[in-house]
Amino acid sequence: MTRLPEDLLPALHDALGEAGLITDAERMQSYLSDWRNAYRGQAAAVLRPGTTEEVAAAVRLCAQAGVALVPQGGNTGLCGGSIPDASGAQMVLSLTRLKRIREVDVANATITVEAGVILQQLQDAAAEVGRLFPLSLGAEGSCTVGGNLATNAGGTAVLRYGNMRDLALGLEVVLPDGRIWDGLRGLRKDNTGYDLKQLFIGSEGTLGIITAAVLKLFPALRSLTTAWVALPSPQAAVTLLGQMRGLCGDRLTGFELMSRKSLEFVLRHVAGASDPFAEGHPWYVLIELSDTQPDAALNDLLEQGLGEAFEQALVLDAVVAGSQAQVEALWALREGISEAQNHEGPSLKHDISVPVSRIPDFIARTDRALQQAFPGVRVVAYGHVGDGNLHYNISKPPGSDDAPFKAQAEAIMRVIYDSTLEDDGSISAEHGLGQSKRAAAQHYKAPLELELMRSIKQALDPAGLMNPGKLL
Ligand code: FAD
Ligand code: 2HG
Ligand code: ZN
């Protein structure tokens, strides 16, 4: 392990107390690898401050000592952003003790929460005052608001409510030198220059530590209907999406695409999962309509939209959930894909985006190129089609060894990202760059964009101590 300045750990102990400092190797383990065990690192210590002032003190002490910090929330990220490197010289800064809901302002439709609040707790706190916090994703029982902001998380409700960037009005941030920026304003309009909070949102901990945020609340939903729909092709899904949007407007709050392969993985590995249809179909979408009115006649709307789509041969079959248990069962099929894919051996995750209209061509072209270059690899394509965001994931050929597949990872990624670029897309729509896509971003992002990003990094973190080795 690299030597730390002798007085640093005692000073951190004084600042954070017993609960705020972990140096014991055993107790540090869970902070040093991600949930898939895809990334593993070492750390000189894990810091667990309990207040913004303690975060500031820890950051200041580490800045003075030249020690790099790796911010960490729920550690559910999918690109290794919250895991330190292998040197043992960095420290993990866990925000999970910053758990307070500081204020709910119903009239302003805002909630002020600390970074360590779990997303589900935030959703529950909004529901308690008859409001909705709409961000929704598979990891919501473990991920934190700080992590959601730092990755600009997306999920299944972006179609209607936008991603985390659209849901934040103000931030409190500890800067790399330990100063606290109090930008906790709940203003919907503020044109006094650069929108500083947006710099930190999506910066993956490379510009500062987010300690609290003012977030938007929405009216609670009082009616909801969910359908599982079989389709012949991604083109049918895109056409249906346009038609349902035209018909339902903002009541269309979910539209998730899944290939047959994705569903097969879930049926094989998720306990209790069952196919809503007697026979298999090539593609599926999960459609959700919701409204703030209790009797919004959403089923009529859904049936009208699907009826028209049947006549146009866009839809092959459909089931509408008849109870809350069925709603949950249908969503479990969608949310189970990520976990199910882990049981099929090593997987390569890609969260690309292209314009929605180009999704069908993207899938057809990329499938062709992959099968030509890497016969037998399994494409597990699914995702937030309404946002143009596909999880175009790859599993190894069935029954094959892991090693040859892992050796091809880089080349497979190239095929997918080259194809994404052909459609003017992005190599990461929601998970961020972290460690896994950092090098690819250097290749795929425009040189001028990279130069501007480096200038911002240099201006805020000239010593490079905020999550080094990630993003840039
Ligand atoms: P972590 O994993 O701890 O950290 C993520 C990044 O943020 C790291 O770079 C870390 O350094 C930084 N960071 C964390 N907290 C702070 C802070 N307070 N200040 C500064 N930087 C910080 N993501 C989506 O966008 N959409 C999805 O639909 C989705 N579904 C998922 C489903 C599953 C089953 C899983 C496991 C993950 C999913 N994710 C999804 C990815 C992940 O949940 C999100 O990226 C989430 O926002 C990460 O939150 P976290 O608290 O776990 O952050
Ligand atoms: C989802 O939409 C998540 O389910 C996870 O973003 C995607 O595991 C993945 O690749
Ligand atoms: Zn996703």
Coordinates of C-alpha atoms and ligand atoms in Angstrom, one line a residue:
M1 CA 0.0 0.0 0.0
T2 CA 1.2 3.6 -0.8
R3 CA 2.3 5.5 2.3
L4 CA -0.2 8.1 3.6
P5 CA 1.0 11.3 5.4
E6 CA 1.3 10.1 9.0
D7 CA -1.2 12.5 10.5
L8 CA -3.9 12.0 7.9
L9 CA -5.8 9.1 9.4
P10 CA -5.8 10.5 12.9
A11 CA -7.0 13.9 11.5
L12 CA -9.8 12.1 9.6
H13 CA -10.7 10.2 12.8
D14 CA -11.0 13.5 14.7
A15 CA -13.1 15.0 12.0
L16 CA -15.5 12.0 11.3
G17 CA -15.5 10.1 14.6
E18 CA -15.5 6.3 15.0
A19 CA -18.5 5.8 12.7
G20 CA -17.0 7.8 9.9
L21 CA -13.7 6.0 9.3
I22 CA -13.1 2.4 8.2
T23 CA -9.6 1.1 7.9
D24 CA -10.1 -2.5 8.7
A25 CA -9.6 -4.6 5.5
E26 CA -12.5 -6.9 6.2
R27 CA -15.0 -4.1 6.8
M28 CA -13.8 -2.3 3.7
Q29 CA -14.5 -5.2 1.3
S30 CA -18.1 -4.4 0.4
Y31 CA -17.0 -0.9 -0.7
L32 CA -14.3 -2.2 -3.0
S33 CA -16.3 -4.1 -5.6
D34 CA -19.5 -3.6 -7.4
W35 CA -22.6 -5.8 -7.2
R36 CA -21.7 -7.9 -10.3
N37 CA -18.1 -8.2 -9.1
A38 CA -17.1 -6.8 -12.4
Y39 CA -14.8 -4.2 -10.9
R40 CA -12.6 -4.6 -7.8
G41 CA -10.2 -2.1 -6.2
Q42 CA -8.2 -1.3 -3.1
A43 CA -8.5 1.7 -0.7
A44 CA -6.4 3.2 2.0
A45 CA -9.6 3.8 3.9
V46 CA -13.4 4.2 3.6
L47 CA -14.7 7.6 4.8
R48 CA -18.3 7.7 6.0
P49 CA -19.1 11.3 6.9
G50 CA -22.5 12.0 8.5
T51 CA -23.1 15.6 7.6
T52 CA -22.2 18.0 4.8
E53 CA -19.7 19.7 7.2
E54 CA -18.0 16.4 7.8
V55 CA -17.8 15.8 4.0
A56 CA -16.2 19.2 3.6
A57 CA -13.7 18.5 6.4
A58 CA -12.8 15.1 4.9
V59 CA -12.3 16.5 1.4
R60 CA -10.2 19.4 2.8
L61 CA -7.9 17.1 4.7
C62 CA -7.5 14.7 1.7
A63 CA -6.9 17.7 -0.6
Q64 CA -4.2 19.0 1.7
A65 CA -2.6 15.5 1.7
G66 CA -2.9 15.0 -2.0
V67 CA -5.1 11.9 -1.6
A68 CA -7.6 11.0 -4.3
L69 CA -11.3 10.4 -3.3
V70 CA -13.8 8.0 -5.0
P71 CA -17.4 9.1 -4.1
Q72 CA -19.8 6.2 -3.6
G73 CA -23.5 6.0 -3.1
G74 CA -25.4 2.7 -3.3
N75 CA -22.7 1.2 -5.4
T76 CA -25.2 0.0 -8.0
G77 CA -23.5 1.7 -11.0
L78 CA -22.8 -0.4 -14.0
C79 CA -19.6 1.0 -15.3
G80 CA -17.2 0.9 -12.3
G81 CA -17.5 4.6 -11.4
S82 CA -17.7 4.1 -7.7
I83 CA -14.8 1.6 -7.3
P84 CA -11.3 2.8 -6.5
D85 CA -8.3 1.7 -8.6
A86 CA -5.9 -1.1 -7.6
S87 CA -3.2 1.1 -6.0
G88 CA -4.6 1.2 -2.5
A89 CA -3.7 4.9 -2.5
Q90 CA -7.3 6.3 -3.0
M91 CA -10.0 6.6 -0.4
V92 CA -13.7 5.7 -0.9
L93 CA -16.0 8.5 0.3
S94 CA -19.3 6.9 1.0
L95 CA -22.3 9.2 1.2
T96 CA -24.8 6.7 2.7
R97 CA -24.9 8.3 6.1
L98 CA -26.3 11.6 4.6
K99 CA -29.8 10.4 4.9
R100 CA -32.0 13.3 5.9
I101 CA -35.0 14.5 4.1
R102 CA -34.5 18.2 4.9
E103 CA -37.7 19.8 3.6
V104 CA -40.9 19.0 1.7
D105 CA -42.4 22.1 0.2
V106 CA -45.7 21.0 -1.3
A107 CA -46.7 24.4 -2.5
N108 CA -43.4 24.8 -4.4
A109 CA -43.7 21.1 -5.4
T110 CA -40.1 20.4 -4.2
I111 CA -38.3 18.1 -1.8
T112 CA -34.9 18.7 -0.4
V113 CA -32.9 15.6 0.3
E114 CA -29.4 14.6 1.2
A115 CA -27.3 12.5 -1.1
G116 CA -27.4 9.2 0.8
V117 CA -31.2 9.0 0.7
I118 CA -32.2 5.8 -1.2
L119 CA -34.3 6.5 -4.3
Q120 CA -37.2 4.3 -3.0
Q121 CA -37.3 6.3 0.3
L122 CA -37.5 9.5 -1.7
Q123 CA -40.4 8.1 -3.7
D124 CA -42.1 7.0 -0.4
A125 CA -41.6 10.5 1.1
A126 CA -43.2 12.1 -1.9
A127 CA -46.1 9.7 -1.8
E128 CA -46.7 10.5 1.9
V129 CA -47.6 14.1 0.9
G130 CA -49.7 12.9 -2.1
R131 CA -47.0 13.7 -4.6
L132 CA -44.8 11.7 -7.1
F133 CA -41.1 11.6 -7.5
P134 CA -41.0 9.9 -10.9
L135 CA -37.4 8.6 -11.3
S136 CA -37.8 4.8 -11.4
L137 CA -35.2 2.1 -12.1
G138 CA -34.5 -1.5 -11.2
A139 CA -31.9 -0.6 -8.5
E140 CA -34.2 1.9 -6.7
G141 CA -34.2 -0.1 -3.5
S142 CA -30.4 0.4 -3.2
C143 CA -29.2 3.4 -5.3
T144 CA -28.9 6.9 -3.8
V145 CA -30.0 10.3 -4.8
G146 CA -26.3 11.4 -5.0
G147 CA -25.5 8.5 -7.3
N148 CA -28.6 9.2 -9.4
L149 CA -27.5 12.8 -9.8
A150 CA -23.9 12.0 -10.4
T151 CA -24.8 9.6 -13.2
N152 CA -27.8 11.6 -14.5
A153 CA -29.8 8.4 -14.1
G154 CA -32.6 7.6 -16.5
G155 CA -34.9 4.5 -16.0
T156 CA -38.4 3.7 -17.2
A157 CA -40.2 7.1 -16.7
V158 CA -37.9 9.4 -18.7
L159 CA -40.3 9.2 -21.5
R160 CA -42.8 11.4 -19.5
Y161 CA -40.7 13.1 -16.8
G162 CA -37.2 13.3 -18.1
N163 CA -34.0 12.1 -16.5
M164 CA -32.4 13.2 -13.3
R165 CA -31.0 16.3 -14.9
D166 CA -34.6 17.4 -15.6
L167 CA -35.7 16.6 -12.1
A168 CA -33.2 18.7 -10.1
L169 CA -33.6 22.4 -9.3
G170 CA -30.7 23.0 -6.9
L171 CA -27.6 21.3 -5.5
E172 CA -25.3 21.5 -2.5
V173 CA -21.8 20.4 -3.5
V174 CA -18.5 20.1 -1.6
L175 CA -15.9 21.3 -4.0
P176 CA -12.5 19.6 -4.5
D177 CA -10.8 22.0 -2.1
G178 CA -13.4 21.4 0.7
R179 CA -15.5 24.6 0.2
I180 CA -19.3 24.1 0.3
W181 CA -21.3 25.5 -2.6
D182 CA -24.8 26.1 -1.4
G183 CA -26.9 26.0 -4.6
L184 CA -30.0 24.6 -2.9
R185 CA -32.5 26.8 -4.6
G186 CA -35.9 25.6 -5.5
L187 CA -36.3 28.0 -8.4
R188 CA -37.9 27.0 -11.7
K189 CA -36.5 30.0 -13.4
D190 CA -33.1 31.5 -12.8
N191 CA -31.2 33.1 -15.7
T192 CA -28.3 34.6 -13.8
G193 CA -25.6 33.0 -15.9
Y194 CA -24.2 29.5 -16.3
D195 CA -26.3 26.7 -14.8
L196 CA -23.7 25.4 -12.4
K197 CA -25.7 22.5 -11.0
Q198 CA -25.9 20.9 -14.5
L199 CA -22.1 20.7 -14.5
F200 CA -22.2 18.4 -11.5
I201 CA -25.1 16.3 -12.7
G202 CA -23.7 13.5 -14.8
S203 CA -20.1 14.3 -13.8
E204 CA -19.7 10.9 -12.0
G205 CA -18.0 12.4 -9.0
T206 CA -15.1 13.9 -11.0
L207 CA -15.9 17.6 -10.2
G208 CA -17.1 17.5 -6.5
I209 CA -19.2 15.7 -4.0
I210 CA -23.0 16.2 -4.2
T211 CA -24.3 16.3 -0.6
A212 CA -27.9 17.4 -1.1
A213 CA -30.4 18.4 -3.8
V214 CA -33.7 20.2 -4.3
L215 CA -35.8 18.0 -6.5
K216 CA -39.1 18.4 -8.4
L217 CA -42.3 16.8 -7.2
F218 CA -45.3 15.9 -9.5
P219 CA -49.0 15.2 -8.8
A220 CA -49.5 11.7 -7.6
L221 CA -50.9 9.2 -10.1
R222 CA -54.4 7.8 -9.2
S223 CA -55.0 5.5 -12.1
L224 CA -52.7 3.2 -14.0
T225 CA -53.0 0.5 -16.6
T226 CA -50.2 -1.8 -17.9
A227 CA -50.1 -4.0 -21.0
W228 CA -47.7 -6.6 -22.3
V229 CA -47.7 -6.5 -26.1
A230 CA -46.2 -8.9 -28.6
L231 CA -44.9 -7.4 -31.9
P232 CA -43.3 -8.6 -35.1
S233 CA -40.4 -6.2 -35.2
P234 CA -38.6 -3.1 -33.6
Q235 CA -40.1 -1.0 -36.5
A236 CA -43.6 -2.0 -35.3
A237 CA -42.6 -0.9 -31.8
V238 CA -41.5 2.5 -33.0
T239 CA -44.6 3.0 -35.1
L240 CA -46.8 1.9 -32.1
L241 CA -44.9 4.3 -29.8
G242 CA -45.8 7.3 -32.2
Q243 CA -49.4 6.2 -32.4
M244 CA -49.8 5.7 -28.6
R245 CA -48.2 9.1 -27.9
G246 CA -50.5 10.8 -30.3
L247 CA -53.5 9.1 -28.7
C248 CA -52.5 9.3 -25.0
G249 CA -50.2 12.3 -24.8
D250 CA -48.6 12.6 -21.4
R251 CA -50.6 9.7 -20.1
L252 CA -48.1 7.4 -21.8
T253 CA -45.6 7.0 -19.0
G254 CA -43.8 3.8 -19.9
F255 CA -42.9 2.1 -23.2
E256 CA -40.2 -0.5 -22.8
L257 CA -38.9 -2.8 -25.6
M258 CA -37.6 -6.4 -25.1
S259 CA -36.4 -9.0 -27.5
R260 CA -37.5 -12.6 -27.2
K261 CA -34.0 -13.5 -26.0
S262 CA -34.3 -11.0 -23.1
L263 CA -37.6 -12.6 -22.0
E264 CA -36.2 -16.1 -22.4
F265 CA -33.4 -15.2 -19.9
V266 CA -35.9 -14.0 -17.4
L267 CA -38.1 -17.0 -17.8
R268 CA -35.1 -19.2 -17.2
H269 CA -33.6 -17.4 -14.2
V270 CA -36.2 -15.3 -12.4
A271 CA -38.2 -17.3 -9.8
G272 CA -41.9 -17.1 -10.5
A273 CA -41.6 -15.5 -14.0
S274 CA -44.0 -16.8 -16.6
D275 CA -44.6 -16.0 -20.2
P276 CA -47.8 -13.9 -20.6
F277 CA -48.5 -15.7 -23.9
A278 CA -48.8 -19.4 -24.9
E279 CA -46.5 -19.0 -27.8
G280 CA -43.2 -17.1 -28.3
H281 CA -43.0 -13.8 -30.3
P282 CA -40.0 -12.0 -31.6
W283 CA -40.4 -8.7 -29.7
Y284 CA -42.4 -7.3 -26.8
V285 CA -43.3 -3.9 -25.4
L286 CA -44.5 -3.1 -21.9
I287 CA -46.9 -0.1 -22.1
E288 CA -47.9 1.9 -19.1
L289 CA -50.6 4.6 -19.1
S290 CA -51.3 6.7 -16.0
D291 CA -53.3 9.7 -14.9
T292 CA -53.8 11.9 -11.9
Q293 CA -57.6 11.4 -12.2
P294 CA -58.9 8.3 -10.3
D295 CA -61.3 7.3 -13.1
A296 CA -59.3 8.2 -16.2
A297 CA -60.7 5.3 -18.4
L298 CA -57.2 4.3 -19.3
N299 CA -58.2 0.8 -20.3
D300 CA -60.5 2.3 -23.0
L301 CA -57.7 4.4 -24.3
L302 CA -55.3 1.4 -24.3
E303 CA -57.8 -0.8 -26.1
Q304 CA -58.5 1.8 -28.7
G305 CA -54.7 2.2 -29.4
L306 CA -54.0 -1.5 -29.4
G307 CA -57.2 -2.3 -31.5
E308 CA -56.0 0.1 -34.2
A309 CA -52.5 -1.4 -34.1
F310 CA -53.9 -5.0 -34.4
E311 CA -55.7 -3.9 -37.6
Q312 CA -52.5 -2.6 -39.0
A313 CA -50.7 -5.8 -38.1
L314 CA -48.3 -3.9 -35.7
V315 CA -49.4 -6.0 -32.8
L316 CA -49.5 -9.8 -32.6
D317 CA -51.0 -10.3 -29.2
A318 CA -51.6 -8.3 -26.0
V319 CA -52.6 -8.8 -22.4
V320 CA -53.7 -6.0 -20.0
A321 CA -53.0 -6.4 -16.3
G322 CA -56.2 -7.0 -14.4
S323 CA -54.8 -6.5 -10.9
Q324 CA -51.9 -4.8 -9.1
A325 CA -50.3 -8.2 -8.7
Q326 CA -50.4 -8.6 -12.5
V327 CA -48.9 -5.1 -13.0
E328 CA -46.1 -6.1 -10.8
A329 CA -45.6 -9.5 -12.5
L330 CA -45.3 -7.7 -15.9
W331 CA -42.8 -5.2 -14.6
A332 CA -40.9 -8.0 -13.0
L333 CA -40.4 -9.5 -16.5
R334 CA -38.9 -6.2 -17.6
E335 CA -36.9 -5.4 -14.5
G336 CA -35.5 -9.0 -14.2
I337 CA -33.5 -8.9 -17.4
S338 CA -30.4 -7.2 -15.9
E339 CA -30.2 -9.8 -13.2
A340 CA -31.1 -12.8 -15.4
Q341 CA -28.4 -12.0 -17.9
N342 CA -25.8 -12.4 -15.1
H343 CA -26.8 -16.1 -14.9
E344 CA -25.8 -16.7 -18.5
G345 CA -22.1 -16.1 -17.9
P346 CA -20.1 -12.9 -18.6
S347 CA -22.0 -10.2 -20.4
L348 CA -21.0 -7.0 -22.2
K349 CA -23.3 -4.1 -21.3
H350 CA -23.9 -1.3 -23.7
D351 CA -26.4 1.5 -22.9
I352 CA -26.4 3.3 -26.3
S353 CA -28.8 5.8 -27.7
V354 CA -29.8 6.7 -31.2
P355 CA -32.7 8.8 -32.5
V356 CA -35.8 6.8 -31.9
S357 CA -36.6 6.6 -35.6
R358 CA -33.3 4.8 -36.2
I359 CA -33.6 2.1 -33.7
P360 CA -35.0 -0.5 -36.1
D361 CA -32.1 0.0 -38.6
F362 CA -29.6 0.1 -35.7
I363 CA -30.7 -3.3 -34.4
A364 CA -30.8 -4.9 -37.9
R365 CA -27.4 -3.6 -39.0
T366 CA -25.6 -4.3 -35.7
D367 CA -27.1 -7.8 -35.3
R368 CA -25.8 -8.6 -38.9
A369 CA -22.3 -7.2 -38.3
L370 CA -22.0 -9.1 -35.0
Q371 CA -23.2 -12.4 -36.3
Q372 CA -20.7 -12.1 -39.2
A373 CA -17.7 -11.2 -37.0
F374 CA -18.6 -13.2 -33.8
P375 CA -20.9 -16.1 -34.8
G376 CA -23.0 -17.5 -31.9
V377 CA -22.8 -14.5 -29.5
R378 CA -26.2 -13.7 -28.1
V379 CA -27.7 -10.2 -28.4
V380 CA -29.9 -9.3 -25.5
A381 CA -31.5 -6.1 -26.7
Y382 CA -34.0 -4.2 -24.6
G383 CA -34.6 -0.9 -23.1
H384 CA -36.2 2.5 -23.0
V385 CA -37.2 2.7 -26.7
G386 CA -39.1 5.9 -26.2
D387 CA -35.9 7.6 -25.3
G388 CA -33.9 6.0 -28.1
N389 CA -32.0 4.1 -25.4
L390 CA -31.2 0.5 -25.9
H391 CA -29.4 -1.9 -23.6
Y392 CA -27.7 -3.7 -26.5
N393 CA -26.1 -6.3 -24.3
I394 CA -24.1 -9.3 -25.4
S395 CA -23.8 -12.8 -23.8
K396 CA -21.3 -15.4 -24.8
P397 CA -22.3 -18.2 -27.1
P398 CA -24.1 -20.9 -25.1
G399 CA -21.8 -23.6 -23.6
S400 CA -18.6 -21.8 -24.7
D401 CA -15.7 -20.9 -22.5
D402 CA -15.6 -17.5 -20.9
A403 CA -12.0 -16.6 -21.9
P404 CA -12.4 -16.4 -25.7
F405 CA -15.5 -14.3 -25.2
K406 CA -13.8 -11.9 -22.8
A407 CA -10.9 -11.6 -25.2
Q408 CA -13.3 -10.4 -27.9
A409 CA -15.0 -7.8 -25.6
E410 CA -13.1 -4.9 -27.1
A411 CA -13.7 -5.9 -30.7
I412 CA -17.4 -6.5 -30.0
M413 CA -17.7 -3.1 -28.4
R414 CA -16.1 -1.5 -31.4
V415 CA -18.7 -3.0 -33.8
I416 CA -21.5 -1.8 -31.6
Y417 CA -20.1 1.7 -31.0
D418 CA -19.2 2.2 -34.7
S419 CA -22.7 1.3 -35.5
T420 CA -24.0 3.7 -32.9
L421 CA -22.0 6.5 -34.5
E422 CA -23.4 5.7 -37.9
D423 CA -26.7 6.8 -36.5
D424 CA -25.3 9.9 -34.7
G425 CA -25.9 8.2 -31.4
S426 CA -24.2 8.1 -28.0
I427 CA -22.1 5.3 -26.5
S428 CA -23.8 5.9 -23.1
A429 CA -27.3 7.1 -22.7
E430 CA -27.7 6.5 -19.0
H431 CA -25.1 4.6 -17.1
G432 CA -22.2 6.9 -17.7
L433 CA -18.6 6.3 -18.7
G434 CA -17.0 5.3 -15.3
Q435 CA -14.0 3.0 -15.9
S436 CA -15.6 0.8 -18.6
K437 CA -16.3 3.4 -21.3
R438 CA -13.7 6.0 -20.4
A439 CA -11.2 4.9 -23.2
A440 CA -14.0 4.5 -25.7
A441 CA -15.2 8.0 -25.0
Q442 CA -11.8 9.3 -25.9
H443 CA -12.2 7.6 -29.3
Y444 CA -15.9 8.3 -30.0
K445 CA -16.4 11.8 -28.6
A446 CA -15.5 14.9 -30.7
P447 CA -12.0 16.3 -29.9
L448 CA -13.5 19.7 -29.2
E449 CA -16.0 18.3 -26.7
L450 CA -13.2 16.4 -24.9
E451 CA -11.1 19.6 -24.8
L452 CA -14.0 21.6 -23.3
M453 CA -14.6 18.8 -20.7
R454 CA -10.9 18.8 -19.8
S455 CA -10.9 22.6 -19.3
I456 CA -13.9 22.3 -16.9
K457 CA -12.1 19.5 -15.0
Q458 CA -9.0 21.6 -14.8
A459 CA -10.9 24.6 -13.5
L460 CA -12.7 22.8 -10.8
D461 CA -10.3 20.0 -9.8
P462 CA -6.8 21.2 -10.8
A463 CA -5.1 18.6 -8.6
G464 CA -7.1 15.8 -10.2
L465 CA -8.2 14.3 -6.8
M466 CA -11.9 13.8 -7.6
N467 CA -12.5 10.2 -8.8
P468 CA -9.4 10.0 -11.0
G469 CA -9.4 7.4 -13.8
K470 CA -13.1 7.8 -14.3
L471 CA -15.0 9.5 -17.1
L472 CA -12.0 11.5 -18.6
Ligands
FAD1 P1 -22.9 4.5 -7.2 O1 -22.9 3.3 -8.0 O2 -22.4 4.4 -5.8 O3 -22.0 5.6 -8.0 C1 -22.2 5.9 -9.3 C2 -21.3 7.1 -9.8 O4 -21.7 8.3 -9.1 C3 -19.8 6.9 -9.4 O5 -19.0 7.5 -10.4 C4 -19.7 7.6 -8.1 O6 -18.4 8.1 -7.9 C5 -20.6 8.8 -8.3 N1 -21.3 9.3 -7.0 C6 -22.1 8.6 -6.2 N2 -22.6 9.4 -5.3 C7 -22.0 10.6 -5.5 C8 -22.2 11.8 -4.8 N3 -22.9 12.0 -3.7 N4 -21.5 12.9 -5.3 C9 -20.7 12.8 -6.4 N5 -20.5 11.6 -7.0 C10 -21.2 10.5 -6.6 N6 -29.3 3.3 -14.3 C11 -30.1 4.1 -15.1 O7 -29.7 5.2 -15.4 N7 -31.3 3.6 -15.5 C12 -31.7 2.3 -15.2 O8 -32.8 1.9 -15.6 C13 -30.9 1.5 -14.3 N8 -31.3 0.3 -13.9 C14 -30.5 -0.4 -13.2 C15 -30.9 -1.7 -12.8 C16 -30.1 -2.5 -12.0 C17 -30.6 -3.8 -11.6 C18 -28.9 -2.0 -11.5 C19 -28.0 -2.8 -10.6 C20 -28.4 -0.7 -11.9 C21 -29.2 0.1 -12.7 N9 -28.8 1.3 -13.1 C22 -29.6 2.1 -13.9 C23 -27.5 1.9 -12.7 C24 -27.4 2.5 -11.4 O9 -28.4 2.1 -10.5 C25 -27.5 4.0 -11.5 O10 -26.4 4.5 -12.2 C26 -27.6 4.8 -10.2 O11 -27.9 6.1 -10.4 C27 -26.4 4.7 -9.3 O12 -26.6 5.2 -8.0 P2 -25.7 4.7 -6.8 O13 -26.1 5.5 -5.6 O14 -25.7 3.3 -6.7 O15 -24.3 5.3 -7.3
2HG2 C1 -32.2 -1.3 -17.2 O1 -32.8 -0.5 -17.9 C2 -30.9 -0.9 -16.6 O2 -32.7 -2.4 -16.8 C3 -29.9 -2.0 -16.5 O3 -30.4 0.2 -17.1 C4 -29.4 -2.4 -17.9 O4 -28.2 -4.3 -16.9 C5 -28.3 -3.5 -17.9 O5 -27.6 -3.6 -18.9
ZN3 ZN -31.8 1.3 -18.4

